[in-house]
XYZ file of C-alpha atoms in Angstrom:
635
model
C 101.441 290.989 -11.061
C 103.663 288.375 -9.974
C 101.915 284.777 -8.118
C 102.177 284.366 -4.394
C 104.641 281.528 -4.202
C 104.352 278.742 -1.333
C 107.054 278.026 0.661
C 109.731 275.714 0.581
C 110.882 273.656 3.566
C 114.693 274.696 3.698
C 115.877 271.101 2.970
C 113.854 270.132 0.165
C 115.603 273.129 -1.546
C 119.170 272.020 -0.513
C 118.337 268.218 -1.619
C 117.801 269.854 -5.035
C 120.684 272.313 -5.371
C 122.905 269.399 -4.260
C 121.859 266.976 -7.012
C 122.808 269.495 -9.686
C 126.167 269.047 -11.524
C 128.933 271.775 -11.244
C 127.834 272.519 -14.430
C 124.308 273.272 -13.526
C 124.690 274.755 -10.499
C 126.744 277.875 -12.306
C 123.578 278.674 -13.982
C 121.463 278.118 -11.066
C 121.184 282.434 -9.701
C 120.554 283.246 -13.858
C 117.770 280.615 -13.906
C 116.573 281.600 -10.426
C 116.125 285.495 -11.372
C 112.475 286.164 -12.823
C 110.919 282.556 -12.038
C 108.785 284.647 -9.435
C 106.755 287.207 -12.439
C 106.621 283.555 -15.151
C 104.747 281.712 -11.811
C 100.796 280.450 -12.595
C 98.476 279.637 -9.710
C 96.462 276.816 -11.277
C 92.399 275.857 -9.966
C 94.212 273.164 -7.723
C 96.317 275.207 -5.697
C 99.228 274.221 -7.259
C 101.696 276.731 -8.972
C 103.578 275.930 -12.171
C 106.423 277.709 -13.931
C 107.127 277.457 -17.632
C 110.720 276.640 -19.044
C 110.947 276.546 -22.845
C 107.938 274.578 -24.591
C 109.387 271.010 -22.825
C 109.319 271.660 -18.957
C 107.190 272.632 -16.524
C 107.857 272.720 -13.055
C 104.686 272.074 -10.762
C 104.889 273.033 -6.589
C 101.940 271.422 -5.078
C 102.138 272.608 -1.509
C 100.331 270.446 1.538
C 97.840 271.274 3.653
C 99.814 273.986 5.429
C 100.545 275.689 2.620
C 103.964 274.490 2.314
C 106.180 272.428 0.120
C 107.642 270.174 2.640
C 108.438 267.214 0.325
C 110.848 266.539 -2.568
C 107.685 264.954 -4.595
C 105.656 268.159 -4.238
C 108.421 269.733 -6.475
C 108.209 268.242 -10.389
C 109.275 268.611 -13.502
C 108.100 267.528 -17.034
C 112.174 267.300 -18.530
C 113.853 264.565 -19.251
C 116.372 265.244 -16.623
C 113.790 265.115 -13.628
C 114.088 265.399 -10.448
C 118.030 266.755 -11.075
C 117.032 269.758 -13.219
C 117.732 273.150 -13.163
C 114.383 274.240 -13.320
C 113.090 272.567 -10.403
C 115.603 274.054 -8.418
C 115.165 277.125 -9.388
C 111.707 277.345 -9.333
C 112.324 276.192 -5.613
C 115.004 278.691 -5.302
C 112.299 281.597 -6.175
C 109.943 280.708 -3.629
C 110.368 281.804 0.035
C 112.012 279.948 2.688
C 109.357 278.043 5.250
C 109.827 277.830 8.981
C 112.633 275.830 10.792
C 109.531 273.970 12.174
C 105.473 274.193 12.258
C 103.661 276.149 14.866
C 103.938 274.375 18.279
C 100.934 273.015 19.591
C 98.851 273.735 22.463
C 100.641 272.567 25.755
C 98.996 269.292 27.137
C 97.563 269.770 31.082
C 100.152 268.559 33.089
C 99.096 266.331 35.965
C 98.729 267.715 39.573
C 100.843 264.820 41.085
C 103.749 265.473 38.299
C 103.714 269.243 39.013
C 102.458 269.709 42.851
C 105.643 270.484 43.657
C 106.087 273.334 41.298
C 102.701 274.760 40.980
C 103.157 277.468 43.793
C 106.128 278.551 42.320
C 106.411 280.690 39.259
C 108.853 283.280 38.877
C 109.111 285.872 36.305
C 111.632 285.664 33.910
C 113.819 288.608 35.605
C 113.846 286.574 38.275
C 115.867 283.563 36.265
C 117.796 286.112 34.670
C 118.899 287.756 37.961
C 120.085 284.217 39.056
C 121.948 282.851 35.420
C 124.125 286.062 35.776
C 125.038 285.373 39.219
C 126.417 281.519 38.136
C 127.880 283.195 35.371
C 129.781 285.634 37.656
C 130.153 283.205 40.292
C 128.661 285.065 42.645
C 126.773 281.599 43.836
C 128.256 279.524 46.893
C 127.073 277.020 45.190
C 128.920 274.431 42.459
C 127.404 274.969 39.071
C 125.229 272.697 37.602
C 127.318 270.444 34.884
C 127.027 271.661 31.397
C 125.799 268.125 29.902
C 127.965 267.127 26.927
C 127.134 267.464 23.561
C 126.574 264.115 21.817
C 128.868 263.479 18.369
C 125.972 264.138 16.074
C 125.769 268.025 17.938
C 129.896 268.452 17.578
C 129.346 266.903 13.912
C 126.384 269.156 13.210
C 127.980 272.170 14.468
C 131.257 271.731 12.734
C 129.697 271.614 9.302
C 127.403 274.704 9.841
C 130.437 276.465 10.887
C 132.718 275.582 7.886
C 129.520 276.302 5.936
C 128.805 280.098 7.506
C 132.523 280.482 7.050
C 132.228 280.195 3.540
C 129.442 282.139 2.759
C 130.718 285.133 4.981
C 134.076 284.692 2.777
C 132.093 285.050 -0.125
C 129.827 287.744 0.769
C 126.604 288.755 -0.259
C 128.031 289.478 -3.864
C 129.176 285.654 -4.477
C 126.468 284.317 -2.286
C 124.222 282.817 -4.287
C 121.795 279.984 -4.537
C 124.725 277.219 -4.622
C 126.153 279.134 -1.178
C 122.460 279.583 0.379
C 122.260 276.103 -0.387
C 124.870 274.587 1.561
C 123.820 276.626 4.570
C 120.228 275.123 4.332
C 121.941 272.132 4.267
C 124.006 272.292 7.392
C 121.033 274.035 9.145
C 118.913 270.846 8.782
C 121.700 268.828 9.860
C 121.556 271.047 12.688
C 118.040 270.084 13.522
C 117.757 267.314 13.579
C 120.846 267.031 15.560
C 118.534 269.031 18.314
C 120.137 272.145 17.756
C 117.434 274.207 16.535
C 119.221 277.476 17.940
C 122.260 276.966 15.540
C 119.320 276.192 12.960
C 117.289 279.426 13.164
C 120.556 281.113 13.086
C 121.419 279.655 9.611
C 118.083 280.254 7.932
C 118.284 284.425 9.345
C 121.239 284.414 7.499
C 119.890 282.748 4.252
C 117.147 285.092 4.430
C 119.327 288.432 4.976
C 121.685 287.043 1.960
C 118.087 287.163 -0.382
C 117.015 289.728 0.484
C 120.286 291.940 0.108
C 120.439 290.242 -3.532
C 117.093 290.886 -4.853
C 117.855 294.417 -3.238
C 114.220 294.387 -1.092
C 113.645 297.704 0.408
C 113.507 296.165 3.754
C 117.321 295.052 4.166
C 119.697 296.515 5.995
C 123.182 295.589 5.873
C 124.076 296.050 9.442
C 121.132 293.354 9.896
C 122.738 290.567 8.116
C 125.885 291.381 9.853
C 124.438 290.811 13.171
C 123.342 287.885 11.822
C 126.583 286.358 11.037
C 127.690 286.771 14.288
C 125.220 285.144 15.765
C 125.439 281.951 13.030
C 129.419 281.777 13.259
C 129.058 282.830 17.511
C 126.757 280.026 17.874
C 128.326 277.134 15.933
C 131.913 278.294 17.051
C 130.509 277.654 20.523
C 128.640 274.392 20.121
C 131.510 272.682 17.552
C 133.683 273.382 20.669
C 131.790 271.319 22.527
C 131.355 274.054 25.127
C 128.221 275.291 25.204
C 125.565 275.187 27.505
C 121.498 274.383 27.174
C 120.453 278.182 26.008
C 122.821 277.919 22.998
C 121.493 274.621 22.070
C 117.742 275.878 22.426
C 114.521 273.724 22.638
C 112.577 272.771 19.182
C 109.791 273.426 21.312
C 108.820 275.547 23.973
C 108.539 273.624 27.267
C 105.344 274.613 29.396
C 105.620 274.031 33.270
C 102.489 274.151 36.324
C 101.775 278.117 36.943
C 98.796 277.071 39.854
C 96.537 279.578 40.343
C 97.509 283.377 38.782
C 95.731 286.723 38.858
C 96.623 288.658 36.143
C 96.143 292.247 34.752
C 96.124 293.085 30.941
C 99.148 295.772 30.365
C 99.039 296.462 26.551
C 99.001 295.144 23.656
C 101.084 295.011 20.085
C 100.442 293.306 16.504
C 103.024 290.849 15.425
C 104.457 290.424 11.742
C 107.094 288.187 10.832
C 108.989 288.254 7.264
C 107.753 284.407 7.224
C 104.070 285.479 6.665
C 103.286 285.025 10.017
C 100.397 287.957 12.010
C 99.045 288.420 15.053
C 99.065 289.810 18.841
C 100.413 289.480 21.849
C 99.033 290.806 24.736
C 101.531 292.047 28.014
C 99.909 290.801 31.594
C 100.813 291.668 35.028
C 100.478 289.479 38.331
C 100.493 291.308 41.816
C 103.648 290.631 42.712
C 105.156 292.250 39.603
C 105.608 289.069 37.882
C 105.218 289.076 33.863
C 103.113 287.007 31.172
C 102.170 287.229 27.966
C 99.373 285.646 25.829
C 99.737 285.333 22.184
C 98.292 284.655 19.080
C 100.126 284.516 15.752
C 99.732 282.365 13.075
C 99.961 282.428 9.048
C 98.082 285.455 8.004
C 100.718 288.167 7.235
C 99.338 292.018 7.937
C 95.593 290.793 7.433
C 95.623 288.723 10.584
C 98.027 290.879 12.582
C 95.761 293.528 12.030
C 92.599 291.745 12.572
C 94.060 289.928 15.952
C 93.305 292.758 18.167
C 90.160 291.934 18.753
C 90.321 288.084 18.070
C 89.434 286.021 21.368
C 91.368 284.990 23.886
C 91.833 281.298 23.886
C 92.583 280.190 27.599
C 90.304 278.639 29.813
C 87.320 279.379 27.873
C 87.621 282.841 28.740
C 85.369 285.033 27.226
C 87.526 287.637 26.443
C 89.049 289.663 23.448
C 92.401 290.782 22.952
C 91.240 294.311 23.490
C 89.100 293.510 26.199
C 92.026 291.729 28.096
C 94.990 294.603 27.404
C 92.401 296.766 29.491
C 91.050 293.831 31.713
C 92.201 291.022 33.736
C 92.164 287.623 34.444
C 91.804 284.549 37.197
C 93.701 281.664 35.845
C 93.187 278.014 37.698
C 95.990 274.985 36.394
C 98.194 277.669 34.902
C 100.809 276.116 32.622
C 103.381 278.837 31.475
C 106.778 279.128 29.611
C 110.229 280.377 30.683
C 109.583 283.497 28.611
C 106.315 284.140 30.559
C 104.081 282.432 27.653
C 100.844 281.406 29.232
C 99.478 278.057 27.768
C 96.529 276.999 26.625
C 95.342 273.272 27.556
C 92.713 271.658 28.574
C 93.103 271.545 31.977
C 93.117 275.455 32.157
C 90.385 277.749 33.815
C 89.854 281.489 33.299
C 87.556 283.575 34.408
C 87.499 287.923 33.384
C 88.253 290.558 36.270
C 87.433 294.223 36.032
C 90.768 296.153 35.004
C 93.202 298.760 36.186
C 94.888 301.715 35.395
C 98.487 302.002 35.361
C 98.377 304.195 37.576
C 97.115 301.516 39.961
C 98.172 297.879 41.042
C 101.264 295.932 39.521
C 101.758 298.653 36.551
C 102.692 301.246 38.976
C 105.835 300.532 39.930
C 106.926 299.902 36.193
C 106.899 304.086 35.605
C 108.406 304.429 39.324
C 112.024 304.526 38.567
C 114.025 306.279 36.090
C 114.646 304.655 32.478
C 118.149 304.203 32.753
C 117.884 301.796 35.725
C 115.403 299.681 34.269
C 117.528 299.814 30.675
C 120.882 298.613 32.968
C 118.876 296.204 34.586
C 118.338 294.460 31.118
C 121.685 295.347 29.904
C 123.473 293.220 32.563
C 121.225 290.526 31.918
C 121.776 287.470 29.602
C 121.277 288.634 25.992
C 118.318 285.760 25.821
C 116.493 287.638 28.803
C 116.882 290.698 27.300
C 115.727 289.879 23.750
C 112.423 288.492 24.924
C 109.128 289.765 24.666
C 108.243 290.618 27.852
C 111.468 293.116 28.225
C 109.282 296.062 28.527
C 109.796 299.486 30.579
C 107.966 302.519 31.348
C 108.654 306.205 32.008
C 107.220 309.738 31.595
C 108.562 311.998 29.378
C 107.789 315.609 27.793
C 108.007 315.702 23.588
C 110.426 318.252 22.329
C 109.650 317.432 18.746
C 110.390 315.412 15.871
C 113.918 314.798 14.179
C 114.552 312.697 11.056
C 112.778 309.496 11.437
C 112.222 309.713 15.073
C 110.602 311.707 18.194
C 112.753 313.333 20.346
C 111.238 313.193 23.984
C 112.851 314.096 27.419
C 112.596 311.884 30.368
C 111.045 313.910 33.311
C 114.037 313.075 35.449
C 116.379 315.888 36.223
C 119.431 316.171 34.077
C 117.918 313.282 31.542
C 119.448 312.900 28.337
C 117.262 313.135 25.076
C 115.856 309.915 24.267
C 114.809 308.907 20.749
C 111.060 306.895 20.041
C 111.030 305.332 16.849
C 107.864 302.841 16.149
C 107.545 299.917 17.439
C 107.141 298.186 13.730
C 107.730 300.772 10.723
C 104.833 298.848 8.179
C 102.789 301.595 7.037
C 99.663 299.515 7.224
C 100.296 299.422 10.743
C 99.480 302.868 13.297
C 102.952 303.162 14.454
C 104.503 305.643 12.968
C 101.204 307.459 12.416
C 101.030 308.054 15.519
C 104.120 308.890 16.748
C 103.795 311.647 13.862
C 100.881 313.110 15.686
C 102.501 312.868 18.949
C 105.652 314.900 17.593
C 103.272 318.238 16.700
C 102.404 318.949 20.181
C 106.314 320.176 21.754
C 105.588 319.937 25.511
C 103.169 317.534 25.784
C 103.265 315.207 28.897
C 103.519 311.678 27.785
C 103.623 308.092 29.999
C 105.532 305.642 27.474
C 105.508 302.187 27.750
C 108.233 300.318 25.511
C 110.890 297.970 24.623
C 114.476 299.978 24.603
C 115.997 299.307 21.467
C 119.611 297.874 22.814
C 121.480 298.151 19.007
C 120.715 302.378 19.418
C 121.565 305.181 21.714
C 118.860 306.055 24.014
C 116.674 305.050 22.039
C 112.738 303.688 22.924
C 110.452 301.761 20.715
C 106.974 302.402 22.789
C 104.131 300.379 22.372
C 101.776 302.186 24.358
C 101.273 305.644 25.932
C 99.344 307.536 28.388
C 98.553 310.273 30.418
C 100.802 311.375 32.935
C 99.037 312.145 36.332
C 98.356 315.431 37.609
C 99.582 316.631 34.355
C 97.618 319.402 32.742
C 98.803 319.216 28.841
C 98.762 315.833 28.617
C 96.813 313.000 26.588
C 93.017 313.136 27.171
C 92.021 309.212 26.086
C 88.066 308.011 26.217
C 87.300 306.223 29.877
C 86.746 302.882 28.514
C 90.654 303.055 27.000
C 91.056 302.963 30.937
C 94.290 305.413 30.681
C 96.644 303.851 27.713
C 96.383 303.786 24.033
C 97.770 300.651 22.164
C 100.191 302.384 19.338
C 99.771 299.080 17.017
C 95.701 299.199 17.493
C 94.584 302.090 18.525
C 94.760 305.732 16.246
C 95.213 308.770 18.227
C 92.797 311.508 16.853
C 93.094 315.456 17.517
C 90.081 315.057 20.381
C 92.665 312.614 22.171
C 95.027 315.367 22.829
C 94.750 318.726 24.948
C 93.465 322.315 23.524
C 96.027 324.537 21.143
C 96.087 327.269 23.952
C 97.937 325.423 26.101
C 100.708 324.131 23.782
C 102.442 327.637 23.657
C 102.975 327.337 27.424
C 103.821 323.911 27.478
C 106.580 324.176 24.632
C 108.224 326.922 26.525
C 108.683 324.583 29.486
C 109.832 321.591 27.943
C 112.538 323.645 25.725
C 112.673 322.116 22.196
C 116.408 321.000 21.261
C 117.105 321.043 17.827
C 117.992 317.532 15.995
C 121.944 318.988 16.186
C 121.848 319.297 19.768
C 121.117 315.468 20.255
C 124.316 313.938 20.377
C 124.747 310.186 18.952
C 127.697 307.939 20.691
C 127.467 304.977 18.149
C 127.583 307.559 15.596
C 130.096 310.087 16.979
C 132.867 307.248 18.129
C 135.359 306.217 15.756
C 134.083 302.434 15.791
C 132.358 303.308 12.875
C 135.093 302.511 10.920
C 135.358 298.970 12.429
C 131.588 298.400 11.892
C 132.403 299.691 7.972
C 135.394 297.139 7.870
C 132.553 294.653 8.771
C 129.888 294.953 6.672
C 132.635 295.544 3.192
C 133.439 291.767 4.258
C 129.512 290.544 4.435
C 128.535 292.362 1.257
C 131.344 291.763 -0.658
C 132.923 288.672 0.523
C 136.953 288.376 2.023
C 138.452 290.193 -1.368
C 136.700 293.252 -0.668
C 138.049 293.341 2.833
C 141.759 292.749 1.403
C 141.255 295.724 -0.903
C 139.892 297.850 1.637
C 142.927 297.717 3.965
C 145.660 297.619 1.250
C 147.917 300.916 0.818
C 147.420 303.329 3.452
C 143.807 302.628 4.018
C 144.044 300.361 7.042
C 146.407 302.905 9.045
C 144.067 305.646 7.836
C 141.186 303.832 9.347
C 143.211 302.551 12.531
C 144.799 305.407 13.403
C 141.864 307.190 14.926
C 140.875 303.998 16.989
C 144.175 304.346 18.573
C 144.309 308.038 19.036
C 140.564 307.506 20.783
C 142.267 304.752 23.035
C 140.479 302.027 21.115
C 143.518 300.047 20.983
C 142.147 296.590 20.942
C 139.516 297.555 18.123
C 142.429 298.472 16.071
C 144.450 295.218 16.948
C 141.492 293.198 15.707
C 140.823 295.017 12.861
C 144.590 294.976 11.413
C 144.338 291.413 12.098
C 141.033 290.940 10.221
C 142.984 293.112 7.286
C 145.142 290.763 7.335
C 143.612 287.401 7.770
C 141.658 288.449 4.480
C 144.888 289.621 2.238
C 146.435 286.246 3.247
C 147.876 284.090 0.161
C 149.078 281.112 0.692
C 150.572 278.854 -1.653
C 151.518 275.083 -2.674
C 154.164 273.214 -3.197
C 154.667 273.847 -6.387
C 154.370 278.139 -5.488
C 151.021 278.545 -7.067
C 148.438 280.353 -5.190
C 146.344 278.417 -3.256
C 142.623 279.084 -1.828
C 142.982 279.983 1.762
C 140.683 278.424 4.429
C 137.905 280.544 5.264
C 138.226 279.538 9.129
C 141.157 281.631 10.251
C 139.130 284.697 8.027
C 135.593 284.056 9.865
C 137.508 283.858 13.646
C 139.512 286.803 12.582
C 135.646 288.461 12.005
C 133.823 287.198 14.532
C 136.672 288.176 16.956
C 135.974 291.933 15.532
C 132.606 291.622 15.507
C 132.453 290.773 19.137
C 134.366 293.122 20.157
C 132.239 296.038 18.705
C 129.300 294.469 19.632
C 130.439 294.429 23.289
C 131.736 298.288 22.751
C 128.530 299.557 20.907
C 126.567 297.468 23.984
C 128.574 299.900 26.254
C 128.053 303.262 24.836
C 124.315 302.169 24.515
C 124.332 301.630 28.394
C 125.996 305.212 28.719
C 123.021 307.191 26.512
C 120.658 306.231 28.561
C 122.493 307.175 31.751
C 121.877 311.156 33.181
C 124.783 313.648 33.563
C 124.749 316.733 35.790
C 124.345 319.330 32.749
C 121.638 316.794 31.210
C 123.433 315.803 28.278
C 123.999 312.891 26.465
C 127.228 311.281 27.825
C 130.111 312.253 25.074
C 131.478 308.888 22.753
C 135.242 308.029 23.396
């Protein structure tokens, strides 16, 4: 069995690939491969790898657990520190965090924050109000977009010459010396302040390992979004555009929340691919306002398991996780984030209140309105607002039964399409998808979902937590002290939790199973397929493979149906992205030259926008109910 490796802070491993010679650095993906299974853990906590009978490579990680320093990387060669095998035995080990975990927000003084402490808004709210200045719906001048300094413009211009070069060389020549030079540019990135443009670079890093090493876990339409969020975001910021949510904050600013009332919601476990576990816990105030509390640190599926029922630290509170998803809370000098985080400092008071159902107080109105509102709502939001945590709606529905990998379920609205529930998080450790099986043997059953719409699929939910539905005979029957919800990442639903087998006949008869046919797919019905294919040939294998593809009578085979399906634009930047890739340009002398990879990554990330915004829009029409209750047909 192969050693746990520590992890390596993403610029001591480009400091090391960049002192190799050209020589070296050729050999640098052989030397890489296997250096994981030859890895000893030592007494010390140190881990050494084994070159030959002359060199040794030693990782001595710090406290953290983390190699954050070149000198916590040796070798025993002659050619020390530029070796190969330090590099590569760097190069095996996983990638670290942009940054450590952020610490616990300091009380902020009443006379600094009186003005502000009656005043918290939820993060709708802010979202409502950025899409009016970006519409100009606002009387009012917009606030200046402050300038970017010339370390930012620098920064960003060499992360995006750096992303354009690894997307022209795809996931086939991107290897450690490519990964490398994006680790590089990332760090210039941060400590430029841009730690947006820097967690951008490091997803992509990651996506380009993992599709290498060929983990079970990657998905190639993953790393695509990816790189159109790392070329996106530097594009923007090296044009010396962009505004303060594309630069981002290293670290989350808390603000004066006053006094708050809060109700416990749900709750969910959090794992990261970084080795990071925990919870999070969804609160309510009266006035429909939304928090969160959370708890994740290193631990992996141990601790994100275990969180659950770990305690609440805020205020000296002397409550659990568990306790508080089903419970409540009066918070005194509340300090809380733009995404709704509440803090924890010293200055912070909070004392338990009994809970309530969601049937009553400030979870009621969240299963009052029809899914497809709430899911437009978050579509015509800013994608930042939409992305975050809190982005959670509700709505009942009746299970029709399972299909492929997920649960077909119809909302209780009349003429409501089909939506899809697929788990929340697929680990099998993790009660998910166990429970979502159960669900998806009782056809009929009346089911109150809560959940985070999955905004990359067609109607489809990922729930978190489900209920009864009032007044509903074959429905859930959940213990009193679960106080009406089960969490899907905590708690396992058992046969006793659902209703008796002589009422399921009845129950499927009303709710009128569809079979998996019958459940129409826009994203995968509508010719942009073919543009999203065109796509993902150029991430995995690099700018030649998209000049292959298109040559002969492949690109008007693959454009024609765009334009027959009035798609005209998708087909414009596609032909153009054909061509961008099959460009060869030559010197003076007539010999072919290397092209720049900038015109190729535009020519991409124009295409990639483009779908995105397309795909965004059939996504938006899924969700939305026709008069013969179908699911609105793809162009």
């Amino acid at each position: 069995m192969s050693t746990e490796l520590p992890p390596v802070a993403p610029e001591v491993l480009a400091e090391a690939v960049e002192s190799l010679t050209a020589r070296l650095r050729k050999k640098l993906d052989d030397a890489t491969a296997g250096c994981a299974d030859a890895a000893t853990r030592e007494t010390d906590g140190s881990v050494t790898f084994r070159f030959g009978e002359d060199a040794v490579v030693t990782l001595r990680p710090g406290p953290a657990g983390t190699v954050t320093a070149a000198g916590q990387a040796t070798c025993t060669c002659l050619l020390a520190p530029r070796c190969l095998h330090r590099a590569a035995a760097l190069g095996a080990a996983p990638l670290a965090d942009a940054a450590p975990p952020e610490p616990e927000p300091e009380p902020v003084p009443e006379s600094a924050g009186s003005a502000a402490a009656g005043t918290e808004r939820a993060p709708a709210a802010a979202s409502a109000e950025a899409e009016a200045e970006a519409e100009g719906a606002s009387d009012e001048p917009a606030e200046s977009v402050p300038a970017l300094t010339a370390a930012q413009l620098g920064a960003a211009a060499a992360l995006w010459h750096a992303a354009a070069e690894a997307l022209a060389a795809g996931v086939t020549a991107g290897g450690a010396v490519v990964q490398a030079e994006l680790l590089r540019a990332a760090h210039t990135a941060r400590l430029a302040g841009l730690p947006r443009a820097e967690a951008a670079a490091l997803r992509v890093v990651r996506g380009l390992r993992a599709a290498r090493e060929r983990r079970t876990a990657h998905r190639l339409g993953d790393l695509t979004g990816s790189f159109r969020e790392l070329l996106h975001t530097a594009g923007v910021l090296a044009s010396g555009t962009a505004g303060p949510a594309l630069t981002g904050t290293s670290r989350r600013a808390y603000t004066p929340g006053g006094s708050l009332q809060v109700q416990g919601l749900c709750r969910e476990p959090v794992l990261s691919a970084t080795g990071y576990g925990g919870v999070v816990t969804h609160l309510l105030a009266p006035d429909g306002s939304r928090y969160s509390i959370s708890d994740v640190r290193p631990g992996g599926l141990a601790r994100a398991r275990g969180a659950g029922r770990a305690s609440v630290a805020l205020g000296g509170a002397t409550l659990d996780h568990a306790g508080l998803a089903r419970g409540g809370l009066r918070i005194v000098g509340a300090t809380v984030s733009a995404e709704g985080r509440l803090g924890a400092g010293r200055g912070v008071k909070a004392t338990p209140l009994p809970g309530a159902a969601w049937t009553d107080g400030p979870a009621a109105p969240l299963f009052a309105r029809p899914a497809a509102e709430a899911v437009a709502e978050l579509l015509a939001a800013p994608a930042e607002a939409a992305e975050t945590e809190t982005a959670l709606i509700g709505c009942d529905v009746t299970v029709v039964g399972a299909a492929g990998d997920h649960l077909l379920v119809r909302e209780a609205v009349p003429h409501a399409p089909l939506l899809r529930l697929l788990p929340a998080h697929p680990h099998p450790e993790l009660p998910h998808t166990e429970n979502l099986r159960r669900i998806a043997s009782y056809p009929g059953l009346r089911l109150r979902v809560l959940g985070r719409p999955d905004l990359d699929r067609a109607a489809t939910l990922r729930p978190v937590a489900v209920g009864p539905v009032p007044g509903a005979q074959y429905t859930l029957r959940l213990p009193e002290d679960w106080l009406g919800r089960a969490d899907l990442g905590y708690d396992r639903l058992q046969g006793e939790h659902f209703p008796a087998p002589d009422a399921a006949t009845e129950a499927a008869g009303e709710a009128g199973p569809v079979p998996a046919a019958d459940a129409p797919d826009p994203l995968a019905d509508a010719p942009l397929w073919r543009v999203r294919r065109l796509l993902e040939t150029g991430v995995a294998g690099g700018r030649r493979a998209v000049a292959e593809a298109a040559r002969g009578t492949a690109a008007q085979a693959a454009c024609g149906p765009l334009r027959r399906a009035g798609l005209t634009a998708a087909a414009d930047l596609a032909t153009a992205l054909a061509a961008e890739a099959d460009r060869r340009p030559r010197d003076a002398f007539g010999r072919l030259a290397d092209p720049s990879p900038d015109g190729y990554a535009w020519a991409w990330l124009a295409a990639a926008t483009h779908l995105a915004a397309a795909e965004r829009s059939l996504v938006a029409a899924s969700w939305t109910a026709t008069p013969n209750g179908a699911t609105p047909a793809a162009p």
